[in-house]
Short mmCIF file of C-alpha atoms in Angstrom, two decimals:
data_model
loop_
_atom_site.label_atom_id
_atom_site.label_comp_id
_atom_site.label_asym_id
_atom_site.label_seq_id
_atom_site.Cartn_x
_atom_site.Cartn_y
_atom_site.Cartn_z
CA UNK A 686 -0.26 0.60 -0.06
CA UNK A 687 1.38 3.39 -0.82
CA UNK A 688 0.41 6.11 1.00
CA UNK A 689 1.90 9.59 1.60
CA UNK A 690 2.99 10.63 5.43
CA UNK A 691 -0.76 11.94 5.80
CA UNK A 692 -2.52 9.03 7.06
CA UNK A 693 -2.93 9.56 10.53
CA UNK A 694 -2.74 13.16 10.74
CA UNK A 695 -5.80 13.56 8.37
CA UNK A 696 -7.80 11.30 10.42
CA UNK A 697 -7.17 13.50 13.39
CA UNK A 698 -8.28 16.60 11.06
CA UNK A 699 -5.46 17.98 9.18
CA UNK A 700 -5.88 19.18 5.53
CA UNK A 701 -4.31 17.24 2.94
CA UNK A 702 -1.72 18.46 -0.15
CA UNK A 703 -1.87 16.97 -3.06
CA UNK A 704 0.91 17.78 -5.02
CA UNK A 705 1.15 17.24 -9.09
CA UNK A 706 4.54 15.28 -8.84
CA UNK A 707 4.61 13.50 -5.62
CA UNK A 708 3.23 12.10 -2.48
CA UNK A 709 0.12 14.12 -1.02
CA UNK A 710 1.61 14.94 2.40
CA UNK A 711 -0.42 17.04 5.52
CA UNK A 712 -0.90 20.05 6.68
CA UNK A 713 -0.91 21.39 10.37
CA UNK A 714 -3.51 22.36 11.91
CA UNK A 715 -2.56 23.76 16.02
CA UNK A 716 -0.19 26.15 15.94
CA UNK A 717 -0.38 26.72 19.27
CA UNK A 718 -1.10 24.54 23.19
CA UNK A 719 -4.38 26.16 23.57
CA UNK A 720 -5.61 24.65 20.31
CA UNK A 721 -3.79 21.98 21.13
CA UNK A 722 -6.35 21.09 24.29
CA UNK A 723 -9.25 21.45 21.73
CA UNK A 724 -7.90 17.81 19.73
CA UNK A 725 -9.74 14.57 20.73
CA UNK A 726 -8.68 11.22 19.70
CA UNK A 727 -10.43 10.25 16.75
CA UNK A 728 -12.50 6.80 16.37
CA UNK A 729 -10.96 4.59 14.03
CA UNK A 730 -14.05 3.67 11.98
CA UNK A 731 -14.75 7.97 11.43
CA UNK A 732 -11.67 8.61 9.89
CA UNK A 733 -10.32 7.26 5.77
CA UNK A 734 -7.94 4.56 7.80
CA UNK A 735 -11.00 2.10 6.69
CA UNK A 736 -10.81 2.38 3.52
CA UNK A 737 -6.94 1.38 3.46
CA UNK A 738 -8.22 -2.11 4.28
CA UNK A 739 -10.68 -2.20 2.39
CA UNK A 740 -8.54 -1.34 -0.54
CA UNK A 741 -5.92 -3.98 0.84
CA UNK A 742 -7.93 -6.77 0.61
CA UNK A 743 -9.02 -6.29 -3.03
CA UNK A 744 -5.75 -6.20 -3.50
CA UNK A 745 -4.98 -9.53 -2.03
CA UNK A 746 -8.26 -11.05 -3.97
CA UNK A 747 -6.74 -9.86 -7.02
CA UNK A 748 -2.90 -10.72 -6.21
CA UNK A 749 -3.91 -14.30 -4.70
CA UNK A 750 -3.49 -15.37 -0.69
CA UNK A 751 0.08 -15.71 -0.66
CA UNK A 752 0.44 -12.42 -1.93
CA UNK A 753 2.43 -10.20 0.92
CA UNK A 754 1.07 -6.33 1.26
CA UNK A 755 3.35 -3.83 2.28
CA UNK A 756 2.04 -1.70 5.24
CA UNK A 757 1.18 1.76 4.84
CA UNK A 758 3.36 4.63 5.74
CA UNK A 759 3.67 4.83 9.33
CA UNK A 760 5.62 7.52 11.14
CA UNK A 761 6.14 7.25 15.05
CA UNK A 762 3.11 9.13 17.22
CA UNK A 763 6.08 11.97 17.50
CA UNK A 764 6.88 12.58 13.98
CA UNK A 765 3.22 12.86 13.27
CA UNK A 766 2.59 15.55 15.93
CA UNK A 767 5.43 16.85 14.28
CA UNK A 768 2.48 17.18 11.08
CA UNK A 769 -0.03 17.83 13.34
CA UNK A 770 1.18 21.02 15.28
CA UNK A 771 2.96 23.78 13.16
CA UNK A 772 6.68 22.67 13.41
CA UNK A 773 8.18 26.22 15.02
CA UNK A 774 5.34 25.92 18.25
CA UNK A 775 6.36 22.62 17.97
CA UNK A 776 9.87 22.06 19.22
CA UNK A 777 9.06 25.33 21.64
CA UNK A 778 6.33 22.89 23.40
CA UNK A 779 9.35 20.04 23.81
CA UNK A 780 10.58 22.83 26.49
CA UNK A 781 7.34 24.71 27.17
CA UNK A 782 4.12 22.26 26.85
CA UNK A 783 5.92 19.13 27.32
CA UNK A 784 3.16 16.99 28.79
CA UNK A 785 0.56 18.51 26.44
CA UNK A 786 3.57 16.84 23.60
CA UNK A 787 3.01 13.76 24.98
CA UNK A 788 -0.30 13.47 25.45
CA UNK A 789 -0.76 13.95 21.17
CA UNK A 790 1.74 11.74 20.63
CA UNK A 791 0.51 8.47 23.13
CA UNK A 792 -3.45 9.74 21.23
CA UNK A 793 -1.72 9.23 17.66
CA UNK A 794 -0.41 5.88 19.30
CA UNK A 795 -3.48 4.39 20.43
CA UNK A 796 -5.14 5.01 16.89
CA UNK A 797 -2.51 3.57 14.97
CA UNK A 798 -2.29 0.38 17.45
CA UNK A 799 -6.38 0.36 16.08
CA UNK A 800 -5.57 0.80 12.95
CA UNK A 801 -2.52 -2.07 12.56
CA UNK A 802 -4.18 -4.25 15.18
CA UNK A 803 -6.71 -4.83 12.68
CA UNK A 804 -4.95 -4.80 10.12
CA UNK A 805 -2.95 -7.66 11.62
CA UNK A 806 -5.65 -9.06 11.48
CA UNK A 807 -6.74 -9.73 8.63
CA UNK A 808 -3.64 -10.07 6.43
CA UNK A 809 -1.53 -11.38 9.02
CA UNK A 810 1.62 -10.78 10.41
CA UNK A 811 4.21 -11.28 7.70
CA UNK A 812 4.90 -8.65 5.12
CA UNK A 813 6.58 -5.85 3.94
CA UNK A 814 7.74 -2.80 4.83
CA UNK A 815 6.58 0.59 4.70
CA UNK A 816 9.87 1.83 3.52
CA UNK A 817 12.28 0.22 2.33
CA UNK A 818 10.27 -2.94 0.91
CA UNK A 819 11.82 -5.40 2.35
CA UNK A 820 10.93 -8.27 4.09
CA UNK A 821 9.57 -8.79 7.66
CA UNK A 822 8.59 -12.20 8.84
CA UNK A 823 6.78 -10.42 11.75
CA UNK A 824 6.81 -7.62 13.68
CA UNK A 825 6.48 -4.01 12.98
CA UNK A 826 8.39 -1.22 10.94
CA UNK A 827 8.00 2.87 11.21
CA UNK A 828 9.91 6.22 10.22
CA UNK A 829 11.29 7.98 12.77
CA UNK A 830 13.61 10.69 11.76
CA UNK A 831 12.42 14.04 13.87
CA UNK A 832 14.91 12.41 16.34
CA UNK A 833 17.30 14.27 14.50
CA UNK A 834 16.56 17.83 15.10
CA UNK A 835 16.30 16.60 18.98
CA UNK A 836 18.99 15.86 21.40
CA UNK A 837 19.99 12.37 22.68
CA UNK A 838 17.63 13.41 25.93
CA UNK A 839 15.15 14.33 24.71
CA UNK A 840 14.62 11.75 22.21
CA UNK A 841 15.07 9.14 26.12
CA UNK A 842 12.26 11.53 27.06
CA UNK A 843 9.55 11.86 24.10
CA UNK A 844 9.96 9.00 21.19
CA UNK A 845 11.84 5.53 23.41
CA UNK A 846 9.05 4.81 25.34
CA UNK A 847 6.44 4.85 22.01
CA UNK A 848 9.19 2.86 20.13
CA UNK A 849 9.83 -0.05 22.53
CA UNK A 850 5.62 -0.12 22.68
CA UNK A 851 5.88 -1.03 18.99
CA UNK A 852 7.79 -3.52 19.27
CA UNK A 853 6.99 -5.00 22.41
CA UNK A 854 2.87 -4.84 20.96
CA UNK A 855 3.52 -6.49 17.34
CA UNK A 856 6.81 -8.57 18.32
CA UNK A 857 9.62 -6.46 17.10
CA UNK A 858 10.55 -3.44 14.93
CA UNK A 859 12.18 -2.22 11.43
CA UNK A 860 13.19 1.14 11.99
CA UNK A 861 14.02 3.63 8.96
CA UNK A 862 15.49 7.07 10.20
CA UNK A 863 16.75 9.20 6.67
CA UNK A 864 17.92 11.86 9.32
CA UNK A 865 21.48 12.88 10.37
CA UNK A 866 21.32 10.62 13.98
CA UNK A 867 24.42 9.87 14.34
CA UNK A 868 23.76 11.46 18.16
CA UNK A 869 20.99 9.43 18.01
CA UNK A 870 22.63 5.56 17.51
CA UNK A 871 23.37 4.92 21.55
CA UNK A 872 19.69 5.62 21.39
CA UNK A 873 18.64 3.25 19.13
CA UNK A 874 20.71 0.65 20.01
CA UNK A 875 18.18 0.28 23.59
CA UNK A 876 14.80 -0.15 21.09
CA UNK A 877 13.99 -3.36 22.26
CA UNK A 878 13.39 -6.32 19.18
CA UNK A 879 14.76 -4.09 17.02
CA UNK A 880 15.32 -6.72 13.83
CA UNK A 881 16.23 -3.56 11.24
CA UNK A 882 17.58 -0.62 10.90
CA UNK A 883 17.73 1.04 7.69
CA UNK A 884 19.88 4.65 7.78
CA UNK A 885 19.56 6.96 4.84
CA UNK A 886 23.03 7.96 5.19
CA UNK A 887 25.99 9.32 2.53
CA UNK A 888 28.64 6.43 2.41
CA UNK A 889 30.83 6.95 4.92
CA UNK A 890 28.14 7.28 7.17
CA UNK A 891 26.80 4.15 6.29
CA UNK A 892 30.43 2.13 6.70
CA UNK A 893 30.23 3.56 10.67
CA UNK A 894 27.00 2.76 10.79
CA UNK A 895 27.14 -0.58 9.81
CA UNK A 896 30.46 -1.33 13.00
CA UNK A 897 28.43 0.39 15.25
CA UNK A 898 25.11 -2.22 15.23
CA UNK A 899 27.03 -5.19 14.02
CA UNK A 900 26.06 -7.17 17.15
CA UNK A 901 22.22 -5.54 17.20
CA UNK A 902 20.07 -5.94 14.27
CA UNK A 903 20.21 -6.77 10.94
CA UNK A 904 20.74 -3.10 8.70
CA UNK A 905 19.61 -2.12 5.49
CA UNK A 906 22.12 0.41 4.37
CA UNK A 907 20.67 4.15 3.11
CA UNK A 908 23.05 3.44 -0.43
CA UNK A 909 25.22 1.25 -1.61
CA UNK A 910 28.09 -0.29 -0.67
CA UNK A 911 30.93 -2.79 -2.12
CA UNK A 912 33.86 -2.60 -0.27
CA UNK A 913 31.94 -4.38 3.25
CA UNK A 914 35.68 -6.53 3.51
CA UNK A 915 37.03 -2.89 5.09
CA UNK A 916 35.26 -3.67 8.06
CA UNK A 917 36.35 -5.06 11.19
CA UNK A 918 35.63 -8.61 11.29
CA UNK A 919 32.78 -8.25 8.18
CA UNK A 920 30.42 -10.93 8.52
CA UNK A 921 29.87 -10.17 11.74
CA UNK A 922 27.81 -7.87 9.92
CA UNK A 923 24.27 -8.86 9.30
CA UNK A 924 23.37 -6.63 5.76
CA UNK A 925 19.82 -7.37 4.23
CA UNK A 926 19.88 -6.07 0.57
CA UNK A 927 18.19 -6.73 -2.47
CA UNK A 928 18.85 -8.57 -5.51
CA UNK A 929 17.11 -7.83 -8.72
CA UNK A 930 16.52 -10.06 -11.41
CA UNK A 931 14.35 -10.92 -14.44
CA UNK A 932 12.61 -14.42 -14.09
CA UNK A 933 11.59 -16.71 -11.01
CA UNK A 934 14.03 -19.04 -12.60
CA UNK A 935 16.50 -17.18 -12.12
CA UNK A 936 15.97 -16.04 -8.60
CA UNK A 937 15.99 -20.05 -7.36
CA UNK A 938 19.17 -19.65 -9.52
CA UNK A 939 20.82 -16.56 -6.92
CA UNK A 940 19.53 -17.98 -4.36
CA UNK A 941 20.84 -20.68 -4.40
CA UNK A 942 24.36 -19.27 -5.48
CA UNK A 943 23.91 -17.22 -2.70
CA UNK A 944 23.24 -19.62 0.34
CA UNK A 945 26.88 -21.04 -0.64
CA UNK A 946 28.18 -18.31 1.44
CA UNK A 947 25.53 -18.39 4.13
CA UNK A 948 23.64 -16.05 2.77
CA UNK A 949 19.90 -16.35 3.92
CA UNK A 950 17.38 -15.70 1.03
CA UNK A 951 13.89 -14.06 1.76
#
């Protein structure tokens, strides 16, 4: 299911902009803490989110019961809060009104749980990640980008618990982050049940992160690399990488070839 980042923010009442050449995105609906107190958590059935489930059911009917679906775009509660709340005031509120920010994030999390509980009950735990499109036998995937703009301490105050709650509820988690987040890497190591980490960074940052997280989780590099051998003890690095092939037979041959080297095909 390909969506923009808007789906949960829209459920709370944000207007959505539809650009001609890109995915839709939500426009902020509040710009002060006074406006926040008017927000109520919507009922799932009163939003457009059930339409995504209906669309996914139609896709499954056409593709067959064994077809794996990708999750709709899934941002962390704090990232969605930063869409709902005008961003400059949102970041000021982290200091001035932290309880309001945490309350909004909790409302968002509860709506996400309702949606994904229904999604997984219908389509099973096995899925394709929302971004990038890697295979997940279980768990959930989520994007975490706002952490690039906050300190390590603020991450632990506002972000950490929610990520762990997602992982604990769904049996593990895969995290995408395209922010400059090196100052959060030690925090990322603390994510419970972290299965795979996708950091979209430059080549040098990618090599560094492969080393930092080698004993923590699998990694899906954000840029193509051919020099894993430069890493100390490269055999300890677990990397997920796509190999594109033209036919089913070619895929089987490639899987057999890489299996000889200990690579597990998915």
